[in-house]
Coordinates of C-alpha atoms in Angstrom, one line a residue:
M1 CA -47.0 24.6 29.3
A2 CA -44.0 22.5 30.6
P3 CA -40.6 24.2 30.5
I4 CA -38.3 22.8 27.9
C5 CA -36.0 21.4 30.6
H6 CA -38.8 19.2 31.8
L7 CA -39.7 17.7 28.4
P8 CA -38.8 14.1 27.5
L9 CA -35.4 13.9 25.9
E10 CA -36.9 12.7 22.6
I11 CA -39.0 15.8 22.3
T12 CA -36.2 18.1 23.3
G13 CA -34.0 16.5 20.7
Y14 CA -36.7 16.9 18.0
I15 CA -36.9 20.7 18.8
V16 CA -33.2 21.2 19.0
E17 CA -32.4 19.5 15.7
R18 CA -34.7 22.1 14.0
L19 CA -33.1 25.2 15.4
S20 CA -30.8 27.4 13.4
S21 CA -27.2 27.6 14.4
K22 CA -27.7 31.0 16.0
D23 CA -30.8 29.9 18.0
L24 CA -29.0 26.7 19.1
L25 CA -26.1 28.7 20.4
C26 CA -28.5 31.0 22.4
L27 CA -30.3 28.0 23.8
R28 CA -27.1 26.4 25.0
Q29 CA -26.2 29.6 26.8
T30 CA -29.4 29.7 28.9
C31 CA -28.5 27.1 31.6
R32 CA -26.1 24.2 32.3
T33 CA -29.0 21.7 32.0
L34 CA -29.8 22.6 28.4
H35 CA -26.1 23.1 27.6
N36 CA -25.5 19.4 28.6
A37 CA -28.7 18.2 27.0
T38 CA -27.9 19.7 23.6
L39 CA -24.2 18.8 23.5
H40 CA -24.8 15.7 21.3
T41 CA -26.9 17.5 18.8
F42 CA -24.5 20.5 18.8
S43 CA -21.4 18.3 18.3
Q44 CA -23.0 16.2 15.5
K45 CA -24.2 19.4 13.7
H46 CA -21.1 21.5 13.9
F47 CA -18.2 19.0 14.4
R48 CA -18.8 16.3 11.9
T49 CA -16.7 18.1 9.3
R50 CA -13.8 20.3 10.3
R51 CA -11.6 22.5 8.1
V52 CA -8.1 23.6 8.8
M53 CA -5.5 25.7 7.1
L54 CA -1.7 26.4 7.3
E55 CA -2.1 28.9 10.2
R56 CA -1.0 28.5 13.8
R57 CA -4.4 29.1 15.5
S58 CA -6.3 27.1 13.0
L59 CA -4.0 24.1 13.5
E60 CA -4.0 24.5 17.3
A61 CA -7.8 24.6 17.4
L62 CA -8.1 21.4 15.4
A63 CA -5.6 19.6 17.7
N64 CA -7.4 20.7 20.8
I65 CA -10.8 19.7 19.4
A66 CA -9.4 16.3 18.3
E67 CA -8.2 15.7 21.8
H68 CA -11.5 16.6 23.4
L69 CA -13.2 13.4 24.8
I70 CA -16.6 14.2 23.3
L71 CA -15.9 16.5 20.3
G72 CA -12.9 14.6 18.9
P73 CA -14.8 11.3 18.1
C74 CA -17.6 13.3 16.4
I75 CA -15.3 14.4 13.6
E76 CA -15.8 12.1 10.6
E77 CA -14.5 14.3 7.8
L78 CA -11.4 16.6 7.7
E79 CA -10.7 19.2 5.1
I80 CA -7.1 20.4 4.7
C81 CA -7.5 23.8 3.0
T82 CA -4.8 25.4 0.8
N83 CA -5.3 29.0 2.1
H84 CA -1.8 30.6 2.7
L85 CA 0.0 33.9 3.0
L86 CA 2.4 34.9 0.2
P87 CA 5.3 37.4 0.6
L88 CA 4.3 40.9 -0.3
D89 CA 6.3 41.0 -3.5
E90 CA 4.5 38.0 -4.9
L91 CA 1.2 39.2 -3.4
R92 CA 1.3 42.4 -5.5
I93 CA 1.8 40.7 -8.8
I94 CA -0.4 37.6 -8.5
K95 CA -4.0 37.9 -9.6
P96 CA -6.1 36.5 -6.8
P97 CA -8.3 33.5 -7.5
S98 CA -12.0 34.1 -7.9
R99 CA -14.9 31.7 -7.2
P100 CA -17.7 30.8 -9.6
I101 CA -21.3 31.9 -9.0
R102 CA -22.3 28.3 -8.3
E103 CA -20.1 28.3 -5.2
V104 CA -21.7 31.6 -3.9
I105 CA -25.1 30.0 -4.3
S106 CA -24.0 26.7 -2.7
K107 CA -22.5 28.5 0.2
R108 CA -25.6 30.5 0.8
D109 CA -27.7 27.3 0.7
H110 CA -25.3 25.7 3.3
W111 CA -25.8 28.6 5.6
E112 CA -29.6 28.7 5.2
S113 CA -29.8 24.9 6.0
G114 CA -27.7 25.4 9.1
Q115 CA -24.8 23.3 7.8
D116 CA -22.3 26.1 7.9
E117 CA -20.7 27.7 10.9
E118 CA -21.4 31.3 10.0
T119 CA -24.0 33.8 11.2
D120 CA -25.9 36.2 9.0
G121 CA -23.6 39.1 9.6
E122 CA -20.5 37.0 9.1
M123 CA -21.9 35.8 5.8
E124 CA -22.3 39.3 4.6
E125 CA -18.8 40.2 5.8
E126 CA -17.2 37.3 4.1
D127 CA -19.0 38.0 0.8
E128 CA -17.6 41.6 1.1
G129 CA -14.2 40.3 1.9
E130 CA -14.3 37.9 -1.0
N131 CA -15.0 40.8 -3.3
T132 CA -12.0 42.7 -2.1
S133 CA -9.8 39.7 -2.7
G134 CA -10.9 39.0 -6.2
E135 CA -14.0 40.1 -8.1
E136 CA -13.7 43.8 -7.6
A137 CA -10.2 43.9 -9.0
D138 CA -11.6 43.5 -12.5
S139 CA -13.7 46.7 -12.3
D140 CA -11.1 49.1 -10.8
D141 CA -8.5 50.1 -13.4
D142 CA -7.3 53.2 -11.5
D143 CA -5.5 51.3 -8.8
H144 CA -2.5 49.1 -9.6
C145 CA -3.5 46.6 -6.9
P146 CA -7.2 47.2 -6.2
H147 CA -7.6 43.9 -4.3
L148 CA -5.0 45.1 -1.8
R149 CA -6.5 48.5 -1.0
R150 CA -7.6 47.3 2.5
L151 CA -4.3 45.5 3.3
N152 CA -3.0 46.1 6.7
E153 CA 0.7 45.7 5.8
T154 CA 2.0 45.6 9.4
A155 CA -0.5 42.9 10.5
Y156 CA 0.0 41.0 7.2
C157 CA 3.8 40.8 7.7
K158 CA 3.4 39.7 11.3
A159 CA 1.0 36.9 10.2
F160 CA 3.3 35.9 7.4
N161 CA 6.3 35.8 9.7
D162 CA 4.4 33.6 12.1
Q163 CA 3.5 31.3 9.3
E164 CA 7.2 31.0 8.4
E165 CA 8.2 30.4 12.0
L166 CA 5.5 27.7 12.4
I167 CA 6.9 25.8 9.4
E168 CA 10.5 26.3 10.4
R169 CA 10.0 24.8 13.8
G170 CA 7.8 22.0 12.6
G171 CA 4.7 23.2 14.4
D172 CA 2.5 22.4 11.5
I173 CA 3.5 18.7 11.6
E174 CA 3.2 18.6 15.4
Y175 CA -0.3 20.0 15.4
L176 CA -1.5 17.8 12.6
T177 CA 0.0 14.7 14.2
R178 CA -1.8 15.5 17.5
A179 CA -5.0 16.0 15.5
M180 CA -4.7 12.8 13.5
K181 CA -4.1 10.7 16.7
G182 CA -7.3 12.1 18.2
L183 CA -9.5 11.8 15.2
V184 CA -10.3 8.1 15.8
N185 CA -13.5 8.2 13.7
C186 CA -12.3 10.4 10.9
Q187 CA -12.2 8.3 7.7
Y188 CA -12.7 10.9 4.9
I189 CA -10.0 13.5 4.1
R190 CA -10.2 16.3 1.5
I191 CA -7.5 18.5 0.2
T192 CA -9.6 21.5 -0.9
D193 CA -9.7 25.3 -1.2
D194 CA -12.9 25.8 0.8
N195 CA -13.2 29.4 2.2
R196 CA -15.2 28.3 5.2
V197 CA -12.1 27.1 7.0
W198 CA -11.9 27.8 10.8
G199 CA -9.9 31.0 11.6
L200 CA -10.1 32.5 8.1
R201 CA -12.5 35.3 9.0
R202 CA -10.5 36.3 12.0
L203 CA -7.3 36.4 10.0
W204 CA -9.0 38.4 7.3
K205 CA -10.2 41.0 9.8
E206 CA -6.6 41.3 11.1
I207 CA -4.8 41.7 7.8
G208 CA -7.5 43.4 5.8
I209 CA -7.7 40.9 2.9
L210 CA -8.2 37.2 2.5
P211 CA -5.1 35.0 2.1
Q212 CA -4.2 33.4 -1.2
R213 CA -6.9 30.7 -1.5
C214 CA -5.5 28.3 -4.0
L215 CA -2.2 27.0 -5.4
T216 CA -0.8 29.0 -8.3
F217 CA 2.3 27.9 -10.2
K218 CA 3.0 31.6 -11.0
A219 CA 4.1 32.2 -7.4
P220 CA 7.1 30.1 -6.3
K221 CA 6.1 30.7 -2.6
S222 CA 2.6 29.3 -3.3
V223 CA 4.1 26.1 -4.7
E224 CA 6.5 25.9 -1.7
L225 CA 3.8 26.4 0.9
V226 CA 1.2 24.1 -0.6
R227 CA 3.9 21.4 -1.1
R228 CA 4.8 21.9 2.6
M229 CA 1.2 21.6 3.6
L230 CA 0.8 18.3 1.8
Y231 CA 4.1 17.0 3.2
A232 CA 3.1 17.9 6.8
F233 CA -0.3 16.2 6.4
F234 CA 1.1 12.9 5.0
T235 CA 3.8 12.9 7.6
A236 CA 1.2 13.4 10.3
V237 CA -0.9 10.5 8.9
A238 CA 2.2 8.3 8.8
E239 CA 3.2 9.1 12.4
S240 CA -0.3 8.8 13.8
N241 CA -1.2 5.5 12.1
A242 CA -4.5 7.1 11.1
S243 CA -7.2 4.8 9.7
I244 CA -8.3 6.9 6.7
E245 CA -10.6 5.2 4.1
C246 CA -11.0 7.9 1.5
L247 CA -8.8 10.7 0.3
E248 CA -10.0 13.4 -2.2
V249 CA -7.6 15.9 -3.7
G250 CA -9.6 18.6 -5.5
S251 CA -8.1 22.0 -4.6
G252 CA -8.3 24.7 -7.4
C253 CA -11.2 23.1 -9.3
L254 CA -13.7 25.5 -10.9
V255 CA -11.7 28.5 -9.6
N256 CA -10.2 31.1 -11.9
N257 CA -6.5 32.1 -11.7
A258 CA -5.6 28.9 -9.9
N259 CA -3.9 25.5 -10.4
R260 CA -4.8 22.1 -9.3
M261 CA -2.3 19.7 -7.7
S262 CA 0.3 18.0 -9.8
P263 CA 1.6 14.5 -8.9
D264 CA 5.1 15.8 -8.0
M265 CA 3.5 18.0 -5.3
L266 CA 1.8 14.9 -3.8
A267 CA 4.9 12.7 -3.9
K268 CA 7.7 15.2 -3.1
P269 CA 9.4 16.0 -0.9
S270 CA 9.7 12.6 0.6
S271 CA 11.5 11.3 3.7
A272 CA 12.6 8.0 5.2
L273 CA 9.2 7.8 7.0
L274 CA 7.2 8.5 3.8
D275 CA 9.4 6.3 1.6
S276 CA 8.3 3.3 3.7
F277 CA 4.8 4.6 4.5
R278 CA 1.8 2.5 3.3
L279 CA -1.7 3.4 4.3
N280 CA -3.4 0.0 4.3
T281 CA -6.9 1.4 5.3
L282 CA -7.3 3.6 2.3
T283 CA -9.5 2.1 -0.3
T284 CA -10.8 5.2 -2.2
L285 CA -8.8 7.9 -3.9
Y286 CA -10.3 10.8 -5.9
L287 CA -7.8 13.0 -7.8
R288 CA -8.5 16.1 -9.8
L289 CA -5.0 17.0 -11.1
D290 CA -3.3 19.7 -13.2
R291 CA -1.8 18.4 -16.4
K292 CA 0.9 21.1 -15.9
S293 CA 3.6 21.1 -13.3
P294 CA 5.5 23.8 -11.4
E295 CA 8.6 22.0 -12.8
H296 CA 8.9 23.5 -16.3
N297 CA 10.6 20.5 -17.7
A298 CA 8.1 17.9 -16.3
T299 CA 7.6 15.4 -19.1
S300 CA 4.8 12.9 -19.4
I301 CA 7.1 10.2 -18.1
H302 CA 8.1 12.2 -15.0
W303 CA 4.5 13.2 -14.4
T304 CA 3.4 9.6 -14.6
Y305 CA 6.2 8.2 -12.3
D306 CA 5.4 10.8 -9.7
L307 CA 1.7 9.8 -9.7
I308 CA 2.6 6.1 -9.5
Q309 CA 4.9 6.8 -6.6
F310 CA 2.0 8.5 -4.8
V311 CA -0.6 5.8 -5.6
N312 CA 1.7 3.1 -4.4
R313 CA 1.3 4.4 -0.9
F314 CA -2.2 2.8 -0.9
P315 CA -1.8 -1.0 -1.5
E316 CA -5.5 -1.7 -0.7
L317 CA -6.9 0.9 -3.1
S318 CA -10.0 -0.4 -4.9
E319 CA -11.7 2.8 -6.2
L320 CA -9.9 5.4 -8.2
G321 CA -11.2 8.7 -9.6
L322 CA -8.9 10.6 -11.9
E323 CA -9.8 13.8 -13.7
F324 CA -7.9 16.6 -15.2
E325 CA -8.7 20.3 -14.8
Y326 CA -8.8 21.9 -17.3
R327 CA -8.5 18.9 -19.6
D328 CA -5.5 16.9 -20.6
E329 CA -5.2 17.8 -24.3
D330 CA -2.7 18.8 -26.9
R331 CA -1.3 22.0 -25.2
D332 CA 2.0 23.1 -23.9
S333 CA 2.7 21.5 -20.6
Y334 CA 3.4 24.7 -18.7
D335 CA 1.8 27.9 -20.2
D336 CA -1.3 26.1 -21.6
T337 CA -0.9 27.5 -25.1
P338 CA -1.9 25.3 -28.1
V339 CA 0.9 23.4 -29.6
Q340 CA 1.7 24.3 -33.2
L341 CA 1.3 21.0 -35.0
S342 CA 3.0 20.3 -38.3
P343 CA 0.9 19.6 -41.4
D344 CA 1.8 15.9 -41.2
F345 CA 0.9 15.6 -37.5
Q346 CA -0.8 12.3 -36.7
Y347 CA -3.3 12.1 -33.9
G348 CA -1.3 9.2 -32.5
D349 CA 1.4 11.7 -31.7
H350 CA -0.7 13.2 -29.0
V351 CA 1.2 11.0 -26.6
T352 CA 4.0 13.6 -26.8
Y353 CA 1.7 16.3 -25.4
T354 CA -0.7 14.6 -23.0
R355 CA -0.4 12.6 -19.8
F356 CA -2.9 9.8 -20.0
P357 CA -1.4 7.7 -22.8
K358 CA 1.8 7.2 -20.8
L359 CA -0.1 6.7 -17.6
S360 CA -2.3 4.0 -19.2
R361 CA 0.7 1.8 -19.9
L362 CA 2.5 2.2 -16.5
L363 CA -0.2 2.6 -13.8
Y364 CA -1.4 -0.7 -12.3
I365 CA -3.5 -1.0 -9.2
P366 CA -3.8 -4.7 -8.2
K367 CA -7.1 -4.4 -6.4
L368 CA -8.9 -1.9 -8.5
E369 CA -12.7 -2.5 -8.7
I370 CA -14.1 0.9 -9.5
V371 CA -12.6 3.5 -11.8
R372 CA -13.9 7.0 -12.8
L373 CA -11.9 8.7 -15.5
G374 CA -12.5 12.1 -17.1
M375 CA -11.5 15.2 -18.9
F376 CA -8.7 14.1 -21.2
D377 CA -7.8 13.2 -24.8
C378 CA -6.6 9.8 -25.7
T379 CA -7.0 7.1 -28.3
S380 CA -9.5 4.3 -27.8
M381 CA -6.5 1.9 -27.6
D382 CA -4.9 3.9 -24.8
L383 CA -8.1 3.6 -22.7
A384 CA -8.6 0.0 -23.6
F385 CA -5.1 -0.8 -22.6
F386 CA -5.5 0.8 -19.2
L387 CA -8.8 -1.0 -18.6
L388 CA -7.5 -4.4 -19.7
R389 CA -4.5 -4.1 -17.3
H390 CA -7.2 -4.3 -14.6
Q391 CA -9.4 -6.9 -16.2
R392 CA -9.2 -9.4 -13.3
T393 CA -10.7 -7.0 -10.7
L394 CA -12.4 -4.1 -12.5
R395 CA -16.2 -4.2 -12.3
D396 CA -17.4 -0.6 -12.4
I397 CA -16.3 1.9 -15.2
H398 CA -17.4 5.5 -15.4
L399 CA -16.0 7.6 -18.3
E400 CA -16.7 11.4 -18.5
G401 CA -15.6 14.1 -20.9
I402 CA -13.2 11.8 -22.8
N403 CA -12.3 12.7 -26.4
F404 CA -10.9 10.0 -28.7
V405 CA -8.3 11.2 -31.1
D406 CA -7.8 8.0 -33.1
A407 CA -6.1 8.3 -36.5
K408 CA -8.6 7.8 -39.4
G409 CA -8.8 4.3 -40.7
E410 CA -7.2 2.7 -37.6
L411 CA -9.0 0.2 -35.4
G412 CA -10.8 1.8 -32.5
G413 CA -13.7 4.1 -31.6
W414 CA -16.4 4.1 -29.0
P415 CA -18.3 1.0 -30.4
W416 CA -15.1 -1.0 -30.5
L417 CA -14.2 0.0 -26.9
V418 CA -17.6 -1.0 -25.6
E419 CA -17.3 -4.3 -27.4
V420 CA -13.9 -4.9 -25.7
I421 CA -15.5 -4.2 -22.3
R422 CA -18.5 -6.4 -23.1
D423 CA -16.2 -9.3 -24.1
S424 CA -13.6 -8.9 -21.4
F425 CA -15.3 -7.8 -18.2
Q426 CA -18.1 -8.9 -15.9
I427 CA -19.3 -5.4 -15.2
T428 CA -21.8 -4.3 -12.6
S429 CA -21.9 -0.7 -13.9
F430 CA -20.8 1.1 -17.1
V431 CA -21.3 4.8 -17.8
I432 CA -20.3 7.1 -20.7
E433 CA -21.1 10.7 -20.0
R434 CA -20.5 13.7 -22.3
C435 CA -17.8 11.9 -24.3
W436 CA -17.0 12.4 -28.0
D437 CA -14.8 11.4 -30.9
E438 CA -12.4 13.7 -32.8
N439 CA -13.2 12.2 -36.2
L440 CA -16.9 11.6 -35.6
G441 CA -17.6 14.6 -33.3
D442 CA -21.4 14.3 -33.5
I443 CA -21.5 10.7 -32.4
L444 CA -22.1 11.7 -28.8
N445 CA -23.4 15.2 -29.0
R446 CA -26.6 16.7 -27.9
E447 CA -28.3 16.2 -31.3
A448 CA -28.2 12.5 -30.8
K449 CA -30.7 12.5 -28.1
H450 CA -32.3 9.2 -29.1
L451 CA -29.1 7.5 -27.9
Y452 CA -29.3 8.5 -24.3
Q453 CA -31.1 7.2 -21.3
D454 CA -30.5 10.8 -20.0
P455 CA -30.5 13.2 -23.0
E456 CA -29.9 16.3 -21.0
N457 CA -26.7 15.0 -19.4
R458 CA -25.7 12.9 -22.5
V459 CA -25.4 9.7 -20.5
L460 CA -25.3 6.0 -21.7
E461 CA -25.5 3.4 -18.9
A462 CA -25.4 -0.4 -18.6
I463 CA -25.2 -2.9 -15.8
D464 CA -24.6 -6.1 -17.7
S465 CA -23.6 -7.5 -21.2
E466 CA -27.1 -7.1 -22.5
G467 CA -27.0 -3.4 -21.7
L468 CA -23.6 -3.1 -23.4
D469 CA -25.0 -4.7 -26.5
K470 CA -27.7 -2.1 -26.7
I471 CA -25.1 0.7 -26.4
I472 CA -23.0 -0.9 -29.1
K473 CA -26.0 -1.0 -31.5
L474 CA -27.0 2.5 -30.8
L475 CA -23.4 3.8 -31.4
Q476 CA -23.0 1.7 -34.6
R477 CA -26.4 3.0 -35.9
R478 CA -25.2 6.6 -35.3
I479 CA -22.0 6.0 -37.2
R480 CA -23.8 4.7 -40.3

């Protein structure tokens, strides 16, 4: 049998691609020949996506990798993670975020398929560490701060002070700028709360607990640090002239005890550099935003203007995804308690309490071709107004989890909206998914399975005016 070093490169590559991460690491350590022969596979498998957080060694590692002649060009996606260290006084009163079971399963699947950077032992350690940071806290009533029982306070304070010094001296901006200059093939950026970020496990072992994973408006320092992280990232992008095509902001989604980003955090603080900054390469923007704001007095108009200020940085934007977590509905803007409505409250008054109605009248994206909107309450007129403002360019419309709150007897409703789209747009794709109507709540529910191309997911789809006609007839039949 021929030694693996003597096999044709095609066969060697076939074998290497099917090795687990642990086996590939062992193989690369056997000799220089195999180390060099497997470099391409290794870099493609482990460096296509990199994750970084607001921590000196994590940022420094990213900058060094980005400047590497071989590894830097392999990075196509970068995730900026919101993990951060809070001061001890806030740490002791903030309930830590906890992850849903679907993430646990997904993470295990990533590891089993070799897409993650972890080893078996490390996976078990991180799962244990995750429990000490969140889930176990619910089952231990005897300890005031059960999630902090393994905290190494001395090491934690040292790490926190280093984080503060890093920011004070502008090291975060310096490292990110170096990285963005070297990531010549990185076109996809995510702002996320992924717990697989490089350096997180080492930090956890040093301080005894996992850092604060997500943004929370209940901790002023959390707001300050995440705002700084966003500012550092956008400053680095502006200074490096990076060619990013897609930006996704989704931190805090599907995580308990956490907030999503609000527009004021994306737009502020600004600077002379960011005021004039325009990223002409970016064409796709996905936003999962919080309808609340760390600013208690943030009104719908302020919320909207902050978002417009942010979106205006991307003049070539052609695809927008905008969703709210958890929903944009008639609730108080800060503490999420239901608004006490008077007996003569009209559904049209929801504009006072929600974000989209104001946004629909002010946000205009000149080159918008694809829009994905979801998870909010509005009138059918609100939504029609937003779509018609983009009539000249819009071709692909995806609506999910939208609730119409039209006043009874007024013009509107889902059949009317689809008629407007049929008569006003040359669509290539139209999707309604899990939407409903406040007055006719059963019009789009699971009982109306005969309406749907996909009954389980409650989806109506069309690719032309003929398909829209069919949807209109189905909806009208259901109303009757």
